[in-house]
Amino acid sequence: MADIGAAFGVYAALALMLCAAAITVLRAKPIAANALYALMALCQAGNLVCMAIGSTTPASLWDHEHLKLSLRRGFDLATLAAAVQLACTHPRRLRAAAWLPAATWLFAVLIWLATYLGQGGGGAGQWWLTQAALLTMGCVAVGLMHLSFQLQPHPFALVMKRFSAVVGGTWVVVQAAVVLMRQPDVATPLSSASLPLAMVVWQVLFALVLASVPFLAKSRSVVRELSLLAIIGTLAIVLDLLLVSVFALQHFAALTLALFLSMAVYAGARQWLVNRMLGTRVASTERLFEQLFRTTREVETHPEQAGPALSRLLKELFDPFEVTLLDKTVSSAHTLSDGSAMLVPVPVIAGASATSASASILLRHAQHGRRLFTRDDVRLAERIGEQLRRTVAFDQAVEQGRSEERRRLAQDLHDDIGARLLTLMYKAQSPEMEDYARHTLQDLKTLTRGLAASNQPLAHALAEWKADISQRLTAAHITLKWTAEQDAEVVLSMVQWSGLTRVLRELVTNVIAHAQARTIEIDVSLTSDRLVITVTDDGLGQAPAQWAPGLGVGGVRKRVRQLGGEVSWQERLPQGICCRVSVERLSASG
């Protein structure tokens, strides 16, 4: 055992790690795709075992070089053949799966037999044949993964394609260094030691990446960083070999320069590598707040729509390929299928019926299959759901307090001011004062009724507006022409009712006080949730663009803007002013 060096322990440990990964994946879900991965991992474990035995002193444990090379070639060919079959069948079964895997395995067996039966087993011809076969099968596997992703976006195909490209590109660089060192005119003191070192480093890189694939799907940061460092370490070794072979630098100087360049590449490109391999998407705080605010308003108005509203919010954030509402109850958000999907519980909203509420939301393939769902995504989804529940509960509590305060104010106005106005009406000195007090009392009743109600149908509001305006215009000897149409019944919130009531009163007041009009035409129409109110008079007003901003016009603009609408004034021919108030999406503007 004294002849067994440290390299033997490293190779043996890596081989055990690959065996453990293969067994774990196969036991977790014994399916064909996992079986192929286990075969690839076991083949590379066998490669490492051969390297471990070969690292011992000659004649102690390994004497048959021809058998060792044949075994290693067989392991590599079997690994690439399994990769081609895996790319044909997972995550999407391609049409080529009917014949290509069998043809690939047959091709691998024929290449292995050709190299095994070749004279000496280790000649340049056998080496070139093996490398060409491995390169061909690797390119076929990457091409199949690309085709699979184009047909049906899936993060597994994308991640495997990217990692295969990284590993394959590193392999090409290593093989180029090996070919360069084998040239007759290249002779350096380190060439004999560098050839096996380059292949050993790449083999270790491949073993680390292969072992970390199941954990990369779950976005384990430690394993991810280990894989990236392994790639950078391989790059450093390859650069060292090229600097020594091509530029004839001293070993220490070449190693120092290679390490410096590799760490510079790692520091500058680490985030890009993570984004390209695993994908990332970070929503800005402002955008997330706007979406959450909009969803909260919708859920507050329709608590039974919490599931669809939250699903739309998550769809905007993660851009999944598929969003499905499920009746399945889950306690917390979590990923499924190694990050390909995410299950998010729908928060319980007060006021939602148990039959109409959805229990959870299933999202598949983030960013249309360009990346996996991560632990950060799970935490973000859980926090969004909890924040939605808390915000709606808080708003409902605030609105309840407001409603109670409005009812209290309405009751006080009715009992106190109403009684005083009623007394004033009966003690009026003239019929005009009695009529004025009666109209004021009617306005007060309308106001208190609106304050006491949390919402009011538009049809009731139109009747009240028409009655109130008719009384005021009759007293001012102005004719009212009233038309109202609506294609659906809409319930006005307290904010909408109060705002629209005051806007109409102010517009009518302006006409009575300033226009000297004989007729006012008021047209109210609700079409496809769009409310349009037009107030037209035949008075003396003109040039509304030149009006000095006062409390009346400014108040109208402010109230309409608070409702999410627009207001405009235009001259009317032959005389008069036309004011147009438009509120888009009336049902959502409250």
CSV table of N, CA, C and O in Angstrom, one decimal, residues 45-140:
chain,number,residue,atom,x,y,z
A,45,ALA,N,-17.2,6.5,-13.8
A,45,ALA,CA,-16.6,6.0,-12.6
A,45,ALA,C,-15.6,4.9,-12.9
A,45,ALA,O,-14.6,4.8,-12.3
A,46,GLY,N,-16.0,4.0,-13.9
A,46,GLY,CA,-15.0,3.0,-14.4
A,46,GLY,C,-13.8,3.6,-15.0
A,46,GLY,O,-12.7,3.2,-14.7
A,47,ASN,N,-13.9,4.7,-15.7
A,47,ASN,CA,-12.8,5.5,-16.2
A,47,ASN,C,-11.9,5.9,-15.1
A,47,ASN,O,-10.7,5.8,-15.2
A,48,LEU,N,-12.5,6.5,-14.0
A,48,LEU,CA,-11.7,7.0,-12.9
A,48,LEU,C,-11.0,5.8,-12.2
A,48,LEU,O,-9.9,6.0,-11.7
A,49,VAL,N,-11.7,4.7,-12.1
A,49,VAL,CA,-11.0,3.5,-11.5
A,49,VAL,C,-9.8,3.1,-12.3
A,49,VAL,O,-8.7,2.8,-11.7
A,50,CYS,N,-9.9,3.1,-13.6
A,50,CYS,CA,-8.8,2.8,-14.4
A,50,CYS,C,-7.6,3.8,-14.2
A,50,CYS,O,-6.5,3.4,-14.1
A,51,MET,N,-8.0,5.1,-14.1
A,51,MET,CA,-7.0,6.1,-13.8
A,51,MET,C,-6.4,5.9,-12.4
A,51,MET,O,-5.2,6.1,-12.2
A,52,ALA,N,-7.2,5.5,-11.5
A,52,ALA,CA,-6.7,5.3,-10.1
A,52,ALA,C,-5.7,4.1,-10.1
A,52,ALA,O,-4.6,4.2,-9.5
A,53,ILE,N,-6.0,3.1,-10.7
A,53,ILE,CA,-5.1,1.9,-10.8
A,53,ILE,C,-3.8,2.3,-11.5
A,53,ILE,O,-2.7,1.9,-11.2
A,54,GLY,N,-4.0,3.0,-12.6
A,54,GLY,CA,-2.9,3.4,-13.4
A,54,GLY,C,-1.9,4.4,-12.7
A,54,GLY,O,-0.8,4.5,-13.1
A,55,SER,N,-2.4,5.1,-11.7
A,55,SER,CA,-1.6,6.1,-11.0
A,55,SER,C,-0.6,5.4,-10.0
A,55,SER,O,0.2,6.1,-9.5
A,56,THR,N,-0.8,4.1,-9.8
A,56,THR,CA,0.1,3.4,-8.8
A,56,THR,C,1.4,3.1,-9.6
A,56,THR,O,1.5,3.3,-10.8
A,57,THR,N,2.4,2.7,-8.8
A,57,THR,CA,3.7,2.4,-9.4
A,57,THR,C,3.6,1.2,-10.4
A,57,THR,O,2.7,0.3,-10.2
A,58,PRO,N,4.4,1.2,-11.4
A,58,PRO,CA,4.3,0.1,-12.4
A,58,PRO,C,4.5,-1.2,-11.8
A,58,PRO,O,5.2,-1.4,-10.8
A,59,ALA,N,3.8,-2.2,-12.4
A,59,ALA,CA,4.0,-3.6,-12.0
A,59,ALA,C,3.4,-3.9,-10.6
A,59,ALA,O,3.5,-5.0,-10.1
A,60,SER,N,2.7,-3.0,-10.0
A,60,SER,CA,2.1,-3.3,-8.7
A,60,SER,C,0.7,-3.8,-8.8
A,60,SER,O,0.3,-4.8,-8.2
A,61,LEU,N,-0.1,-3.0,-9.6
A,61,LEU,CA,-1.5,-3.4,-9.7
A,61,LEU,C,-2.0,-3.5,-11.1
A,61,LEU,O,-3.0,-4.0,-11.4
A,62,TRP,N,-1.3,-2.8,-12.0
A,62,TRP,CA,-1.8,-2.7,-13.4
A,62,TRP,C,-0.6,-2.9,-14.4
A,62,TRP,O,0.3,-2.1,-14.4
A,63,ASP,N,-0.7,-4.0,-15.2
A,63,ASP,CA,0.3,-4.3,-16.1
A,63,ASP,C,-0.1,-4.3,-17.6
A,63,ASP,O,0.7,-4.3,-18.5
A,64,HIS,N,-1.4,-4.3,-17.8
A,64,HIS,CA,-1.9,-4.5,-19.2
A,64,HIS,C,-2.4,-3.2,-19.7
A,64,HIS,O,-3.6,-2.8,-19.6
A,65,GLU,N,-1.5,-2.5,-20.4
A,65,GLU,CA,-1.8,-1.2,-20.9
A,65,GLU,C,-2.9,-1.3,-22.0
A,65,GLU,O,-3.8,-0.4,-22.1
A,66,HIS,N,-2.8,-2.3,-22.8
A,66,HIS,CA,-3.7,-2.5,-23.9
A,66,HIS,C,-5.1,-2.6,-23.4
A,66,HIS,O,-6.1,-2.0,-23.9
A,67,LEU,N,-5.3,-3.4,-22.4
A,67,LEU,CA,-6.6,-3.7,-21.8
A,67,LEU,C,-7.1,-2.4,-21.1
A,67,LEU,O,-8.3,-2.1,-21.2
A,68,LYS,N,-6.2,-1.6,-20.5
A,68,LYS,CA,-6.7,-0.4,-19.8
A,68,LYS,C,-7.2,0.6,-20.9
A,68,LYS,O,-8.2,1.2,-20.7
A,69,LEU,N,-6.5,0.8,-21.9
A,69,LEU,CA,-6.9,1.7,-23.0
A,69,LEU,C,-8.2,1.3,-23.6
A,69,LEU,O,-9.1,2.1,-23.9
A,70,SER,N,-8.4,0.0,-23.8
A,70,SER,CA,-9.6,-0.5,-24.4
A,70,SER,C,-10.8,-0.3,-23.5
A,70,SER,O,-11.9,0.1,-23.9
A,71,LEU,N,-10.6,-0.5,-22.2
A,71,LEU,CA,-11.7,-0.3,-21.2
A,71,LEU,C,-12.1,1.2,-21.2
A,71,LEU,O,-13.3,1.5,-21.2
A,72,ARG,N,-11.1,2.1,-21.2
A,72,ARG,CA,-11.4,3.5,-21.1
A,72,ARG,C,-12.1,3.9,-22.4
A,72,ARG,O,-13.0,4.8,-22.3
A,73,ARG,N,-11.7,3.4,-23.5
A,73,ARG,CA,-12.3,3.8,-24.8
A,73,ARG,C,-13.8,3.3,-24.8
A,73,ARG,O,-14.7,4.0,-25.2
A,74,GLY,N,-14.0,2.1,-24.3
A,74,GLY,CA,-15.3,1.5,-24.2
A,74,GLY,C,-16.2,2.3,-23.2
A,74,GLY,O,-17.4,2.6,-23.6
A,75,PHE,N,-15.7,2.8,-22.1
A,75,PHE,CA,-16.4,3.6,-21.2
A,75,PHE,C,-16.8,4.9,-21.9
A,75,PHE,O,-18.0,5.4,-21.7
A,76,ASP,N,-15.9,5.6,-22.6
A,76,ASP,CA,-16.2,6.8,-23.2
A,76,ASP,C,-17.2,6.7,-24.3
A,76,ASP,O,-18.2,7.5,-24.5
A,77,LEU,N,-17.1,5.6,-25.1
A,77,LEU,CA,-18.0,5.4,-26.2
A,77,LEU,C,-19.4,5.1,-25.7
A,77,LEU,O,-20.4,5.6,-26.2
A,78,ALA,N,-19.5,4.3,-24.6
A,78,ALA,CA,-20.8,4.0,-24.0
A,78,ALA,C,-21.4,5.2,-23.4
A,78,ALA,O,-22.7,5.4,-23.5
A,79,THR,N,-20.6,6.1,-22.8
A,79,THR,CA,-21.1,7.4,-22.2
A,79,THR,C,-21.8,8.2,-23.3
A,79,THR,O,-22.9,8.7,-23.2
A,80,LEU,N,-21.1,8.4,-24.4
A,80,LEU,CA,-21.6,9.2,-25.5
A,80,LEU,C,-22.8,8.6,-26.2
A,80,LEU,O,-23.8,9.3,-26.6
A,81,ALA,N,-22.8,7.2,-26.3
A,81,ALA,CA,-24.0,6.6,-26.9
A,81,ALA,C,-25.2,6.8,-26.0
A,81,ALA,O,-26.3,7.0,-26.5
A,82,ALA,N,-25.0,6.6,-24.7
A,82,ALA,CA,-26.1,6.9,-23.7
A,82,ALA,C,-26.6,8.3,-23.8
A,82,ALA,O,-27.8,8.6,-23.7
A,83,ALA,N,-25.7,9.3,-24.0
A,83,ALA,CA,-26.1,10.7,-24.1
A,83,ALA,C,-26.9,10.9,-25.4
A,83,ALA,O,-27.9,11.6,-25.3
A,84,VAL,N,-26.6,10.3,-26.5
A,84,VAL,CA,-27.4,10.4,-27.7
A,84,VAL,C,-28.8,9.8,-27.5
A,84,VAL,O,-29.8,10.4,-27.8
A,85,GLN,N,-28.9,8.6,-26.8
A,85,GLN,CA,-30.2,8.0,-26.6
A,85,GLN,C,-31.0,8.9,-25.6
A,85,GLN,O,-32.2,9.0,-25.8
A,86,LEU,N,-30.3,9.5,-24.6
A,86,LEU,CA,-31.0,10.3,-23.7
A,86,LEU,C,-31.6,11.6,-24.4
A,86,LEU,O,-32.7,12.0,-24.1
A,87,ALA,N,-30.8,12.1,-25.3
A,87,ALA,CA,-31.2,13.3,-26.0
A,87,ALA,C,-32.4,13.0,-27.0
A,87,ALA,O,-33.2,13.9,-27.3
A,88,CYS,N,-32.5,11.7,-27.4
A,88,CYS,CA,-33.6,11.3,-28.3
A,88,CYS,C,-34.9,11.2,-27.6
A,88,CYS,O,-36.0,11.3,-28.2
A,89,THR,N,-34.8,10.8,-26.3
A,89,THR,CA,-36.0,10.4,-25.6
A,89,THR,C,-36.5,11.3,-24.5
A,89,THR,O,-37.6,11.2,-24.0
A,90,HIS,N,-35.6,12.2,-24.0
A,90,HIS,CA,-35.9,13.0,-22.8
A,90,HIS,C,-35.4,14.4,-23.1
A,90,HIS,O,-34.3,14.6,-23.5
A,91,PRO,N,-36.2,15.5,-22.8
A,91,PRO,CA,-37.6,15.4,-22.2
A,91,PRO,C,-38.7,15.2,-23.2
A,91,PRO,O,-39.8,14.9,-22.8
A,92,ARG,N,-38.3,15.2,-24.5
A,92,ARG,CA,-39.3,15.0,-25.6
A,92,ARG,C,-38.8,13.8,-26.4
A,92,ARG,O,-37.7,13.8,-26.8
A,93,ARG,N,-39.7,12.9,-26.7
A,93,ARG,CA,-39.3,11.8,-27.6
A,93,ARG,C,-39.4,12.2,-29.0
A,93,ARG,O,-40.4,12.6,-29.6
A,94,LEU,N,-38.2,12.2,-29.7
A,94,LEU,CA,-38.1,12.6,-31.1
A,94,LEU,C,-38.4,11.5,-32.0
A,94,LEU,O,-38.4,10.3,-31.6
A,95,ARG,N,-38.6,11.8,-33.3
A,95,ARG,CA,-38.9,10.8,-34.3
A,95,ARG,C,-37.7,9.9,-34.5
A,95,ARG,O,-37.8,8.7,-34.7
A,96,ALA,N,-36.5,10.5,-34.3
A,96,ALA,CA,-35.3,9.7,-34.5
A,96,ALA,C,-35.1,8.6,-33.4
A,96,ALA,O,-34.2,7.7,-33.6
A,97,ALA,N,-35.9,8.7,-32.3
A,97,ALA,CA,-35.7,7.7,-31.2
A,97,ALA,C,-36.0,6.3,-31.7
A,97,ALA,O,-35.6,5.3,-31.0
A,98,ALA,N,-36.7,6.2,-32.8
A,98,ALA,CA,-37.1,4.8,-33.3
A,98,ALA,C,-35.9,4.1,-33.8
A,98,ALA,O,-35.9,2.8,-33.8
A,99,TRP,N,-34.9,4.8,-34.3
A,99,TRP,CA,-33.7,4.1,-34.9
A,99,TRP,C,-32.4,4.6,-34.5
A,99,TRP,O,-31.4,3.9,-34.5
A,100,LEU,N,-32.3,5.9,-34.2
A,100,LEU,CA,-31.0,6.5,-33.9
A,100,LEU,C,-30.2,5.9,-32.7
A,100,LEU,O,-29.0,5.7,-32.8
A,101,PRO,N,-30.9,5.7,-31.5
A,101,PRO,CA,-30.2,5.1,-30.4
A,101,PRO,C,-29.6,3.7,-30.8
A,101,PRO,O,-28.4,3.5,-30.4
A,102,ALA,N,-30.3,2.9,-31.5
A,102,ALA,CA,-29.8,1.6,-31.8
A,102,ALA,C,-28.6,1.7,-32.8
A,102,ALA,O,-27.6,1.0,-32.7
A,103,ALA,N,-28.7,2.6,-33.7
A,103,ALA,CA,-27.6,2.9,-34.7
A,103,ALA,C,-26.4,3.4,-33.9
A,103,ALA,O,-25.3,3.1,-34.3
A,104,THR,N,-26.6,4.3,-33.0
A,104,THR,CA,-25.5,4.9,-32.2
A,104,THR,C,-24.8,3.8,-31.4
A,104,THR,O,-23.5,3.8,-31.4
A,105,TRP,N,-25.5,2.9,-30.7
A,105,TRP,CA,-24.9,1.9,-29.9
A,105,TRP,C,-24.1,0.9,-30.9
A,105,TRP,O,-23.0,0.5,-30.5
A,106,LEU,N,-24.7,0.6,-32.0
A,106,LEU,CA,-24.0,-0.3,-33.0
A,106,LEU,C,-22.7,0.4,-33.4
A,106,LEU,O,-21.6,-0.2,-33.5
A,107,PHE,N,-22.8,1.7,-33.7
A,107,PHE,CA,-21.6,2.5,-34.1
A,107,PHE,C,-20.5,2.4,-33.0
A,107,PHE,O,-19.3,2.2,-33.3
A,108,ALA,N,-21.0,2.6,-31.8
A,108,ALA,CA,-20.0,2.6,-30.7
A,108,ALA,C,-19.3,1.3,-30.5
A,108,ALA,O,-18.1,1.2,-30.3
A,109,VAL,N,-20.1,0.2,-30.7
A,109,VAL,CA,-19.5,-1.1,-30.5
A,109,VAL,C,-18.5,-1.4,-31.7
A,109,VAL,O,-17.5,-2.0,-31.4
A,110,LEU,N,-18.9,-1.0,-32.9
A,110,LEU,CA,-18.0,-1.2,-34.0
A,110,LEU,C,-16.7,-0.4,-33.8
A,110,LEU,O,-15.6,-1.0,-34.1
A,111,ILE,N,-16.8,0.8,-33.4
A,111,ILE,CA,-15.6,1.6,-33.1
A,111,ILE,C,-14.7,1.0,-32.1
A,111,ILE,O,-13.5,0.9,-32.2
A,112,TRP,N,-15.3,0.5,-31.0
A,112,TRP,CA,-14.6,-0.2,-29.9
A,112,TRP,C,-13.9,-1.4,-30.4
A,112,TRP,O,-12.7,-1.6,-30.1
A,113,LEU,N,-14.6,-2.2,-31.2
A,113,LEU,CA,-14.0,-3.5,-31.7
A,113,LEU,C,-12.8,-3.1,-32.7
A,113,LEU,O,-11.8,-3.8,-32.6
A,114,ALA,N,-13.0,-2.1,-33.5
A,114,ALA,CA,-11.9,-1.7,-34.4
A,114,ALA,C,-10.7,-1.3,-33.6
A,114,ALA,O,-9.6,-1.6,-34.0
A,115,THR,N,-10.9,-0.5,-32.6
A,115,THR,CA,-9.7,-0.1,-31.8
A,115,THR,C,-9.1,-1.2,-31.0
A,115,THR,O,-7.9,-1.3,-30.7
A,116,TYR,N,-10.0,-2.1,-30.5
A,116,TYR,CA,-9.5,-3.2,-29.6
A,116,TYR,C,-8.7,-4.2,-30.5
A,116,TYR,O,-7.6,-4.7,-30.0
A,117,LEU,N,-9.2,-4.5,-31.7
A,117,LEU,CA,-8.5,-5.4,-32.5
A,117,LEU,C,-7.4,-4.8,-33.3
A,117,LEU,O,-6.6,-5.6,-33.9
A,118,GLY,N,-7.2,-3.5,-33.2
A,118,GLY,CA,-6.1,-2.9,-33.9
A,118,GLY,C,-4.8,-3.3,-33.3
A,118,GLY,O,-4.7,-3.5,-32.1
A,119,GLN,N,-3.8,-3.4,-34.1
A,119,GLN,CA,-2.5,-3.8,-33.6
A,119,GLN,C,-1.9,-2.9,-32.6
A,119,GLN,O,-1.8,-1.7,-32.8
A,120,GLY,N,-1.6,-3.4,-31.5
A,120,GLY,CA,-1.0,-2.6,-30.4
A,120,GLY,C,-2.1,-2.0,-29.5
A,120,GLY,O,-1.8,-1.6,-28.4
A,121,GLY,N,-3.2,-1.7,-30.1
A,121,GLY,CA,-4.3,-1.1,-29.3
A,121,GLY,C,-4.0,0.4,-28.9
A,121,GLY,O,-4.9,1.0,-28.3
A,122,GLY,N,-2.9,0.9,-29.1
A,122,GLY,CA,-2.6,2.3,-28.6
A,122,GLY,C,-2.0,3.1,-29.7
A,122,GLY,O,-1.3,4.1,-29.4
A,123,GLY,N,-2.1,2.7,-31.0
A,123,GLY,CA,-1.5,3.5,-32.0
A,123,GLY,C,-2.2,4.8,-32.3
A,123,GLY,O,-3.3,5.0,-31.8
A,124,ALA,N,-1.6,5.6,-33.2
A,124,ALA,CA,-2.2,6.9,-33.5
A,124,ALA,C,-3.5,6.7,-34.3
A,124,ALA,O,-4.4,7.5,-34.1
A,125,GLY,N,-3.5,5.7,-35.1
A,125,GLY,CA,-4.8,5.4,-35.9
A,125,GLY,C,-6.0,5.2,-35.0
A,125,GLY,O,-7.0,5.7,-35.2
A,126,GLN,N,-5.8,4.3,-33.9
A,126,GLN,CA,-6.8,4.0,-33.0
A,126,GLN,C,-7.2,5.2,-32.2
A,126,GLN,O,-8.4,5.5,-31.9
A,127,TRP,N,-6.3,6.0,-31.9
A,127,TRP,CA,-6.6,7.2,-31.1
A,127,TRP,C,-7.4,8.2,-31.9
A,127,TRP,O,-8.4,8.7,-31.4
A,128,TRP,N,-7.0,8.5,-33.2
A,128,TRP,CA,-7.7,9.4,-34.0
A,128,TRP,C,-9.1,8.8,-34.3
A,128,TRP,O,-10.1,9.6,-34.3
A,129,LEU,N,-9.3,7.5,-34.5
A,129,LEU,CA,-10.6,7.0,-34.8
A,129,LEU,C,-11.5,7.2,-33.6
A,129,LEU,O,-12.7,7.5,-33.7
A,130,THR,N,-11.0,6.9,-32.4
A,130,THR,CA,-11.8,7.1,-31.2
A,130,THR,C,-12.2,8.5,-31.0
A,130,THR,O,-13.4,8.8,-30.7
A,131,GLN,N,-11.3,9.4,-31.1
A,131,GLN,CA,-11.6,10.9,-30.9
A,131,GLN,C,-12.6,11.3,-31.9
A,131,GLN,O,-13.6,12.1,-31.6
A,132,ALA,N,-12.5,10.9,-33.2
A,132,ALA,CA,-13.5,11.3,-34.2
A,132,ALA,C,-14.9,10.7,-33.9
A,132,ALA,O,-15.9,11.4,-34.0
A,133,ALA,N,-14.9,9.5,-33.4
A,133,ALA,CA,-16.2,8.9,-33.0
A,133,ALA,C,-16.9,9.7,-31.8
A,133,ALA,O,-18.1,10.0,-31.8
A,134,LEU,N,-16.0,10.0,-30.8
A,134,LEU,CA,-16.6,10.7,-29.7
A,134,LEU,C,-17.1,12.1,-30.1
A,134,LEU,O,-18.1,12.5,-29.6
A,135,LEU,N,-16.3,12.8,-30.9
A,135,LEU,CA,-16.7,14.1,-31.4
A,135,LEU,C,-18.0,14.0,-32.2
A,135,LEU,O,-18.9,14.9,-32.0
A,136,THR,N,-18.1,13.0,-33.0
A,136,THR,CA,-19.4,12.9,-33.8
A,136,THR,C,-20.6,12.6,-32.9
A,136,THR,O,-21.6,13.3,-33.1
A,137,MET,N,-20.5,11.7,-32.0
A,137,MET,CA,-21.6,11.4,-31.1
A,137,MET,C,-21.9,12.6,-30.2
A,137,MET,O,-23.1,12.9,-29.9
A,138,GLY,N,-20.9,13.3,-29.8
A,138,GLY,CA,-21.1,14.5,-28.9
A,138,GLY,C,-21.9,15.6,-29.7
A,138,GLY,O,-22.8,16.2,-29.2
A,139,CYS,N,-21.5,15.8,-30.9
A,139,CYS,CA,-22.2,16.8,-31.8
A,139,CYS,C,-23.6,16.4,-32.0
A,139,CYS,O,-24.6,17.2,-32.0
A,140,VAL,N,-23.8,15.1,-32.3
A,140,VAL,CA,-25.2,14.6,-32.5
A,140,VAL,C,-26.1,14.8,-31.2
A,140,VAL,O,-27.2,15.2,-31.3
